[in-house]
Backbone as a printed PyTorch tensor [residue, N CA C, xyz], in Angstrom:
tensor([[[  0.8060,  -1.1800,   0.0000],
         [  0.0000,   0.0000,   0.0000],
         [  0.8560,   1.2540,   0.0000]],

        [[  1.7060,   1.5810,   0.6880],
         [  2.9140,   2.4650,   0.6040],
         [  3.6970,   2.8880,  -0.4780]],

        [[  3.8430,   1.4880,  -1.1440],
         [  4.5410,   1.7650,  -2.5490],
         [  3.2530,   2.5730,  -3.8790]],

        [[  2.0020,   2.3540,  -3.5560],
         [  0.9090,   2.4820,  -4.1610],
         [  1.2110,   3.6250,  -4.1770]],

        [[  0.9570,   4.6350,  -2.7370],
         [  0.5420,   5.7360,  -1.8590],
         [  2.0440,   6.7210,  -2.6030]],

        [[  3.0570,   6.0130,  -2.4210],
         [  4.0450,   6.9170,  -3.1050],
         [  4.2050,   6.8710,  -4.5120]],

        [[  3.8530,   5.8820,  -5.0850],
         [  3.7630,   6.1940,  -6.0370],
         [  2.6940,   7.4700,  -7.0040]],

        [[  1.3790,   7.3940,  -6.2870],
         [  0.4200,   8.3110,  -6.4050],
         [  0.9000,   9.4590,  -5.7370]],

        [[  1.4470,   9.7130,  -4.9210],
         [  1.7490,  11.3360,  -4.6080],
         [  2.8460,  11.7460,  -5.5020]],

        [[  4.3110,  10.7040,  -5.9110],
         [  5.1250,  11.1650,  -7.1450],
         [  4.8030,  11.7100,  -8.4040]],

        [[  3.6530,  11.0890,  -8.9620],
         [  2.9830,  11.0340, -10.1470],
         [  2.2680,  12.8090,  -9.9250]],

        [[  1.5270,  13.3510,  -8.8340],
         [  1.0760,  14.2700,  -8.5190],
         [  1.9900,  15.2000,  -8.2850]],

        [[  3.2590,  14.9930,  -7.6220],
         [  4.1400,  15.7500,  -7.3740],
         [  4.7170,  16.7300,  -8.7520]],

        [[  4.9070,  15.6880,  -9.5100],
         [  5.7170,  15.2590, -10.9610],
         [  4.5690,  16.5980, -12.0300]],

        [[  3.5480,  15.9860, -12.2480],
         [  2.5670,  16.9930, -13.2260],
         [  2.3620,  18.4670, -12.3120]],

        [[  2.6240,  18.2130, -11.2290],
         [  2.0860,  20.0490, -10.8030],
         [  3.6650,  20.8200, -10.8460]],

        [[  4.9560,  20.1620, -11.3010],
         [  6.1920,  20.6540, -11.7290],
         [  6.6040,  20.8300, -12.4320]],

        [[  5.5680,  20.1000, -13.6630],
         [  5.4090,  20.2800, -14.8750],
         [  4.4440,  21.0060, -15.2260]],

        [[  3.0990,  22.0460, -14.1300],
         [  2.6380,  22.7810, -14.6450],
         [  1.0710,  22.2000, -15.1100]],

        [[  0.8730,  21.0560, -14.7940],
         [ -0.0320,  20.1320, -15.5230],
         [ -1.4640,  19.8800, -14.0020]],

        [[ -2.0390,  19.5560, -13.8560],
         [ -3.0860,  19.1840, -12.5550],
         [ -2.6730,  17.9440, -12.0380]],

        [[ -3.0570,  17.8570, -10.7220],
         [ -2.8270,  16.3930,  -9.9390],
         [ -3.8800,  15.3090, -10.8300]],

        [[ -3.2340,  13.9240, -11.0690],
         [ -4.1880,  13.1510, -11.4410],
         [ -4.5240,  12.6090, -10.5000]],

        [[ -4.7600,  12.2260,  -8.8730],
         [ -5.0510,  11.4240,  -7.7640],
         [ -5.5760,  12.7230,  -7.1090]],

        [[ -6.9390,  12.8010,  -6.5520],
         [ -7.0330,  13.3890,  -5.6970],
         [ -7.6820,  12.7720,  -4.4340]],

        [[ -8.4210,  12.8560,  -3.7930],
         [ -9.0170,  13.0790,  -2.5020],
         [ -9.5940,  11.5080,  -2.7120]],

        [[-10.2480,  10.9870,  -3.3690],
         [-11.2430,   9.9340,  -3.8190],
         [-10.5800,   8.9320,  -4.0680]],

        [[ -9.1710,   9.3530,  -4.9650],
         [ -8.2760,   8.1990,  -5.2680],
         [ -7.3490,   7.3100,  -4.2680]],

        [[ -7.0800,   8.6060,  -3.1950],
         [ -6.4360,   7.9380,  -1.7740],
         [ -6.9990,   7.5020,  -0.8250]],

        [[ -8.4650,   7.5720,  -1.2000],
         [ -9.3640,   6.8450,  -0.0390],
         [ -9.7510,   5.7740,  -0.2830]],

        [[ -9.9610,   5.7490,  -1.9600],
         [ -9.9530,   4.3190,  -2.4490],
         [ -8.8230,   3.3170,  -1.8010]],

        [[ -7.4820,   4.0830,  -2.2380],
         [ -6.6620,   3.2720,  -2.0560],
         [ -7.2790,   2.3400,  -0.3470]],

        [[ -7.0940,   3.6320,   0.3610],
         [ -7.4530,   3.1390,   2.2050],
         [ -7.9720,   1.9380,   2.2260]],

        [[ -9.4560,   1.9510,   1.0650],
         [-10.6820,   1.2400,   1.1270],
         [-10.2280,   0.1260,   0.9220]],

        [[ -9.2970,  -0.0110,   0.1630],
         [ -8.6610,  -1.3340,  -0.7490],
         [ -8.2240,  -2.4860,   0.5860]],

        [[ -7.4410,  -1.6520,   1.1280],
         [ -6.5260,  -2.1130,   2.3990],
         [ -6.8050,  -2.2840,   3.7560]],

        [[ -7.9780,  -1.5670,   3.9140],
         [ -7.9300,  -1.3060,   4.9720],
         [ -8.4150,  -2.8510,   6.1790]],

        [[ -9.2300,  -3.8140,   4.9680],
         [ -9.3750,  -4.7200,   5.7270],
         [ -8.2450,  -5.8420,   5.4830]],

        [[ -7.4940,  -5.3140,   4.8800],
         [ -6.0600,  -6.7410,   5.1250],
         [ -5.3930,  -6.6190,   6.1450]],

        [[ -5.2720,  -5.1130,   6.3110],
         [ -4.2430,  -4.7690,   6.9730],
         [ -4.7160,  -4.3470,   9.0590]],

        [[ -5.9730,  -3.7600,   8.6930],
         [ -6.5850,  -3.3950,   9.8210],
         [ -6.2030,  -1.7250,  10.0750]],

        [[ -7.4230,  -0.9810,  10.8450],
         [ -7.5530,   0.3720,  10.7120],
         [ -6.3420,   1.0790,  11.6750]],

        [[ -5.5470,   0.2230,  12.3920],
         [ -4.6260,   0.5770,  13.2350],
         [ -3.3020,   0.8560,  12.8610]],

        [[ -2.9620,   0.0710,  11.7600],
         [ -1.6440,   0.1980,  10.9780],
         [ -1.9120,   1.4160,   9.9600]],

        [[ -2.8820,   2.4530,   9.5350],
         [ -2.6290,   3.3220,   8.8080],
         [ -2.1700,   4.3000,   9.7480]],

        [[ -2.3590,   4.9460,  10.7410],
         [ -2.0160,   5.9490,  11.7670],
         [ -0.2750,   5.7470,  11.7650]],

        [[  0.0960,   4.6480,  12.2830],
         [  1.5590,   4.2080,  12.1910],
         [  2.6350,   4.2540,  10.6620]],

        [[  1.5420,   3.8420,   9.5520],
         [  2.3060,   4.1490,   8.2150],
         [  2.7440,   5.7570,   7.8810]],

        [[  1.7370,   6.0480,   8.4030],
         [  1.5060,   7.7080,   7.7420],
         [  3.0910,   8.3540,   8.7470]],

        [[  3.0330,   7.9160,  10.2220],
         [  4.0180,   8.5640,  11.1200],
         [  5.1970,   8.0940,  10.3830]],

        [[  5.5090,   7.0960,   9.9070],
         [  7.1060,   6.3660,   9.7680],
         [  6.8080,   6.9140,   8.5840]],

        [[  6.0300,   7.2780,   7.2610],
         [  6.3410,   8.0580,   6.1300],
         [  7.1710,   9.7420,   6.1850]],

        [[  5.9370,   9.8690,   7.2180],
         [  6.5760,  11.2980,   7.9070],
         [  8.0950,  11.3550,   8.2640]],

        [[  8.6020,  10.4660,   8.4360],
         [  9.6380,  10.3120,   9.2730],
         [ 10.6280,  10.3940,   8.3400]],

        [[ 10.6210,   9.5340,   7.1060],
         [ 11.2980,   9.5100,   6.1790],
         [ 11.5300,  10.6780,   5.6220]],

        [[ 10.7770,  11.6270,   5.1680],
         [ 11.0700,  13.1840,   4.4230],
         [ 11.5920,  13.9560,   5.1180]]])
């Protein structure tokens, strides 16, 4: 899911540096959530998001 999640914010990052609109917005990252959220359980997204943070 992470690799998903970064990959979709690169891709967004990438076209608004090029001047172009985000293609992922609001709907697309909740999908993603939706996708995952029961493999993984609602407790491990709070913890992904902190150790992403952590990384930048």
């Amino acid at each position: 899911m992470n690799c998903e999640r970064a990959g979709m914010e690169a891709e967004n990052t990438y076209r608004l540096n090029c001047g172009q609109s985000i293609i992922y917005g609001d709907e697309a990252f909740q999908s993603l959530y939706d996708k995952y959220a029961p493999l993984i359980g609602r407790n491990a997204f709070p913890e992904m998001f902190i150790l992403s943070e952590r990384e930048t």
